Amino acid sequence: MEPYPWGDPRLPHHLFPPKKITPDELAKQTGALYFKIDTTNQVAMSKRIALLKLERNLTKEDTYTLDAENTIEFKDKIEELFEESELSDETARLIIEGSAYYDIEDGSGNWVRILCEYGDLLILPAGKHYRFTTTPEVFTT
């Protein structure tokens, strides 16, 4: 049996035909909020993140790098991160380098796939099911 019967989770897996939604539609369907952060301007980025943390009452912060060359047991880690999880608290995720997919359930139990690249910040709401994987580039920070 394949670990992902729908194929490699690192691929886009578009609906046919592909259906793209706006950040406003994403918020309405899933409760997830999308922001674009200018990562080239460190001062502006720090201010924007500090403001979002204050507005959303986000207190935790860490940096996590996931790549095929340096992450111990990378394949196992990817499988673990792709397991469906439920958020107990609102959580923010900023992609500093590389790219990744976040899948989050909408109100009907369908998965919405979000491609996140450098500068993309997602705020995932508490109580929602989500999963995560890298893109075929197999690198993200």
PDB file of C-alpha atoms in Angstrom:
ATOM      1  CA  MET A   1       0.000   0.000   0.000  1.00  0.00           C
ATOM      2  CA  GLU A   2       1.279   3.467  -0.826  1.00  0.00           C
ATOM      3  CA  PRO A   3       1.822   5.777   2.155  1.00  0.00           C
ATOM      4  CA  TYR A   4      -0.033   8.486   0.195  1.00  0.00           C
ATOM      5  CA  PRO A   5      -2.620   6.765  -2.029  1.00  0.00           C
ATOM      6  CA  TRP A   6      -3.200  10.060  -3.845  1.00  0.00           C
ATOM      7  CA  GLY A   7       0.504  10.212  -4.817  1.00  0.00           C
ATOM      8  CA  ASP A   8       3.492  12.195  -3.637  1.00  0.00           C
ATOM      9  CA  PRO A   9       2.220  14.784  -1.109  1.00  0.00           C
ATOM     10  CA  ARG A  10       4.944  17.219  -2.221  1.00  0.00           C
ATOM     11  CA  LEU A  11       3.197  17.746  -5.572  1.00  0.00           C
ATOM     12  CA  PRO A  12       0.540  20.458  -6.129  1.00  0.00           C
ATOM     13  CA  HIS A  13      -2.485  18.088  -6.362  1.00  0.00           C
ATOM     14  CA  HIS A  14      -4.721  20.644  -8.067  1.00  0.00           C
ATOM     15  CA  LEU A  15      -8.380  19.978  -8.591  1.00  0.00           C
ATOM     16  CA  PHE A  16      -9.264  19.532 -12.225  1.00  0.00           C
ATOM     17  CA  PRO A  17      -9.639  22.110 -13.483  1.00  0.00           C
ATOM     18  CA  PRO A  18      -7.437  23.948 -10.947  1.00  0.00           C
ATOM     19  CA  LYS A  19      -9.366  26.195  -8.569  1.00  0.00           C
ATOM     20  CA  LYS A  20      -7.453  29.104  -7.111  1.00  0.00           C
ATOM     21  CA  ILE A  21      -8.882  31.235  -4.327  1.00  0.00           C
ATOM     22  CA  THR A  22      -8.038  34.676  -2.999  1.00  0.00           C
ATOM     23  CA  PRO A  23      -6.767  35.350   0.535  1.00  0.00           C
ATOM     24  CA  ASP A  24     -10.252  36.643   1.420  1.00  0.00           C
ATOM     25  CA  GLU A  25     -11.856  33.415   0.171  1.00  0.00           C
ATOM     26  CA  LEU A  26      -9.248  31.410   2.105  1.00  0.00           C
ATOM     27  CA  ALA A  27     -10.208  33.255   5.292  1.00  0.00           C
ATOM     28  CA  LYS A  28     -13.938  32.689   4.694  1.00  0.00           C
ATOM     29  CA  GLN A  29     -13.547  28.987   3.866  1.00  0.00           C
ATOM     30  CA  THR A  30     -10.952  27.972   6.463  1.00  0.00           C
ATOM     31  CA  GLY A  31     -10.399  30.806   8.923  1.00  0.00           C
ATOM     32  CA  ALA A  32      -6.728  30.939   7.867  1.00  0.00           C
ATOM     33  CA  LEU A  33      -5.257  34.382   7.274  1.00  0.00           C
ATOM     34  CA  TYR A  34      -2.595  35.099   4.637  1.00  0.00           C
ATOM     35  CA  PHE A  35      -0.052  37.918   4.679  1.00  0.00           C
ATOM     36  CA  LYS A  36       2.901  38.718   2.422  1.00  0.00           C
ATOM     37  CA  ILE A  37       5.952  39.842   4.410  1.00  0.00           C
ATOM     38  CA  ASP A  38       8.889  41.680   2.805  1.00  0.00           C
ATOM     39  CA  THR A  39      11.761  39.462   3.943  1.00  0.00           C
ATOM     40  CA  THR A  40      14.374  41.610   2.169  1.00  0.00           C
ATOM     41  CA  ASN A  41      13.814  44.528   4.561  1.00  0.00           C
ATOM     42  CA  GLN A  42      14.720  43.181   8.010  1.00  0.00           C
ATOM     43  CA  VAL A  43      13.469  46.260   9.892  1.00  0.00           C
ATOM     44  CA  ALA A  44      10.077  46.276   8.157  1.00  0.00           C
ATOM     45  CA  MET A  45       9.793  42.494   8.577  1.00  0.00           C
ATOM     46  CA  SER A  46      10.552  42.688  12.312  1.00  0.00           C
ATOM     47  CA  LYS A  47       8.010  45.480  12.806  1.00  0.00           C
ATOM     48  CA  ARG A  48       5.311  43.635  10.827  1.00  0.00           C
ATOM     49  CA  ILE A  49       5.877  40.409  12.760  1.00  0.00           C
ATOM     50  CA  ALA A  50       5.905  42.233  16.112  1.00  0.00           C
ATOM     51  CA  LEU A  51       2.626  43.964  15.232  1.00  0.00           C
ATOM     52  CA  LEU A  52       0.963  40.702  14.155  1.00  0.00           C
ATOM     53  CA  LYS A  53       2.170  38.954  17.324  1.00  0.00           C
ATOM     54  CA  LEU A  54       0.732  41.753  19.439  1.00  0.00           C
ATOM     55  CA  GLU A  55      -2.584  41.913  17.529  1.00  0.00           C
ATOM     56  CA  ARG A  56      -3.073  38.128  17.557  1.00  0.00           C
ATOM     57  CA  ASN A  57      -1.599  37.533  21.046  1.00  0.00           C
ATOM     58  CA  LEU A  58       1.003  35.120  19.660  1.00  0.00           C
ATOM     59  CA  THR A  59       3.718  34.426  22.215  1.00  0.00           C
ATOM     60  CA  LYS A  60       5.794  31.512  20.922  1.00  0.00           C
ATOM     61  CA  GLU A  61       8.532  31.887  18.343  1.00  0.00           C
ATOM     62  CA  ASP A  62      11.035  29.496  16.825  1.00  0.00           C
ATOM     63  CA  THR A  63      12.846  28.816  13.573  1.00  0.00           C
ATOM     64  CA  TYR A  64      12.618  25.409  11.988  1.00  0.00           C
ATOM     65  CA  THR A  65      14.607  24.290   8.954  1.00  0.00           C
ATOM     66  CA  LEU A  66      13.593  21.176   7.080  1.00  0.00           C
ATOM     67  CA  ASP A  67      15.726  19.928   4.205  1.00  0.00           C
ATOM     68  CA  ALA A  68      16.576  16.565   2.678  1.00  0.00           C
ATOM     69  CA  GLU A  69      20.339  16.951   3.105  1.00  0.00           C
ATOM     70  CA  ASN A  70      20.598  18.039   6.750  1.00  0.00           C
ATOM     71  CA  THR A  71      17.464  16.876   8.565  1.00  0.00           C
ATOM     72  CA  ILE A  72      18.025  13.589  10.373  1.00  0.00           C
ATOM     73  CA  GLU A  73      15.527  10.948   9.191  1.00  0.00           C
ATOM     74  CA  PHE A  74      14.048  13.449   6.730  1.00  0.00           C
ATOM     75  CA  LYS A  75      11.596  10.983   5.163  1.00  0.00           C
ATOM     76  CA  ASP A  76      10.193   9.998   8.574  1.00  0.00           C
ATOM     77  CA  LYS A  77       9.910  13.663   9.579  1.00  0.00           C
ATOM     78  CA  ILE A  78       8.009  14.525   6.378  1.00  0.00           C
ATOM     79  CA  GLU A  79       5.610  11.628   6.964  1.00  0.00           C
ATOM     80  CA  GLU A  80       5.085  12.767  10.567  1.00  0.00           C
ATOM     81  CA  LEU A  81       4.390  16.373   9.533  1.00  0.00           C
ATOM     82  CA  PHE A  82       1.937  15.244   6.853  1.00  0.00           C
ATOM     83  CA  GLU A  83      -0.170  13.395   9.414  1.00  0.00           C
ATOM     84  CA  GLU A  84      -3.391  15.268  10.087  1.00  0.00           C
ATOM     85  CA  SER A  85      -3.095  17.343  13.271  1.00  0.00           C
ATOM     86  CA  GLU A  86      -5.450  19.651  15.116  1.00  0.00           C
ATOM     87  CA  LEU A  87      -4.278  23.040  16.304  1.00  0.00           C
ATOM     88  CA  SER A  88      -4.957  23.726  19.967  1.00  0.00           C
ATOM     89  CA  ASP A  89      -3.908  27.389  19.622  1.00  0.00           C
ATOM     90  CA  GLU A  90      -3.875  29.889  16.799  1.00  0.00           C
ATOM     91  CA  THR A  91      -0.514  29.440  15.077  1.00  0.00           C
ATOM     92  CA  ALA A  92       1.484  31.591  12.659  1.00  0.00           C
ATOM     93  CA  ARG A  93       3.897  30.182  10.084  1.00  0.00           C
ATOM     94  CA  LEU A  94       6.319  32.339   8.056  1.00  0.00           C
ATOM     95  CA  ILE A  95       8.347  30.887   5.206  1.00  0.00           C
ATOM     96  CA  ILE A  96      11.772  32.557   5.199  1.00  0.00           C
ATOM     97  CA  GLU A  97      13.384  30.355   2.544  1.00  0.00           C
ATOM     98  CA  GLY A  98      12.217  27.600   0.227  1.00  0.00           C
ATOM     99  CA  SER A  99       8.592  26.584  -0.155  1.00  0.00           C
ATOM    100  CA  ALA A 100       6.022  24.312   1.435  1.00  0.00           C
ATOM    101  CA  TYR A 101       2.392  23.270   1.306  1.00  0.00           C
ATOM    102  CA  TYR A 102      -0.077  23.645   4.135  1.00  0.00           C
ATOM    103  CA  ASP A 103      -3.336  21.759   3.804  1.00  0.00           C
ATOM    104  CA  ILE A 104      -6.171  22.981   6.020  1.00  0.00           C
ATOM    105  CA  GLU A 105      -9.736  21.738   6.264  1.00  0.00           C
ATOM    106  CA  ASP A 106     -12.539  24.012   5.192  1.00  0.00           C
ATOM    107  CA  GLY A 107     -15.980  24.087   6.817  1.00  0.00           C
ATOM    108  CA  SER A 108     -17.126  21.099   4.717  1.00  0.00           C
ATOM    109  CA  GLY A 109     -14.235  18.801   5.624  1.00  0.00           C
ATOM    110  CA  ASN A 110     -12.422  19.305   2.309  1.00  0.00           C
ATOM    111  CA  TRP A 111      -8.700  20.020   2.208  1.00  0.00           C
ATOM    112  CA  VAL A 112      -7.540  23.368   0.852  1.00  0.00           C
ATOM    113  CA  ARG A 113      -3.899  23.281  -0.311  1.00  0.00           C
ATOM    114  CA  ILE A 114      -1.891  26.467   0.211  1.00  0.00           C
ATOM    115  CA  LEU A 115       1.470  26.928  -1.495  1.00  0.00           C
ATOM    116  CA  CYS A 116       3.698  29.038   0.741  1.00  0.00           C
ATOM    117  CA  GLU A 117       6.917  30.566  -0.546  1.00  0.00           C
ATOM    118  CA  TYR A 118       9.410  32.974   0.987  1.00  0.00           C
ATOM    119  CA  GLY A 119       7.650  35.885   2.618  1.00  0.00           C
ATOM    120  CA  ASP A 120       4.303  34.100   2.938  1.00  0.00           C
ATOM    121  CA  LEU A 121       2.865  34.158   6.443  1.00  0.00           C
ATOM    122  CA  LEU A 122      -0.139  32.044   7.378  1.00  0.00           C
ATOM    123  CA  ILE A 123      -2.110  32.322  10.567  1.00  0.00           C
ATOM    124  CA  LEU A 124      -3.867  29.016  11.154  1.00  0.00           C
ATOM    125  CA  PRO A 125      -6.881  29.104  13.500  1.00  0.00           C
ATOM    126  CA  ALA A 126      -7.207  27.001  16.640  1.00  0.00           C
ATOM    127  CA  GLY A 127      -9.389  23.917  16.313  1.00  0.00           C
ATOM    128  CA  LYS A 128      -8.654  23.353  12.615  1.00  0.00           C
ATOM    129  CA  HIS A 129      -7.097  20.242  11.152  1.00  0.00           C
ATOM    130  CA  TYR A 130      -4.028  20.784   9.028  1.00  0.00           C
ATOM    131  CA  ARG A 131      -1.012  19.005   7.576  1.00  0.00           C
ATOM    132  CA  PHE A 132       2.314  20.167   6.174  1.00  0.00           C
ATOM    133  CA  THR A 133       4.830  19.061   3.568  1.00  0.00           C
ATOM    134  CA  THR A 134       7.661  20.515   1.556  1.00  0.00           C
ATOM    135  CA  THR A 135       7.436  21.000  -2.195  1.00  0.00           C
ATOM    136  CA  PRO A 136       9.649  18.850  -4.453  1.00  0.00           C
ATOM    137  CA  GLU A 137      12.474  21.302  -3.605  1.00  0.00           C
ATOM    138  CA  VAL A 138      12.495  19.539  -0.185  1.00  0.00           C
ATOM    139  CA  PHE A 139      13.719  22.630   1.648  1.00  0.00           C
ATOM    140  CA  THR A 140      12.012  25.207   3.834  1.00  0.00           C
ATOM    141  CA  THR A 141      12.819  27.484   6.766  1.00  0.00           C
TER     142      THR A 141
END
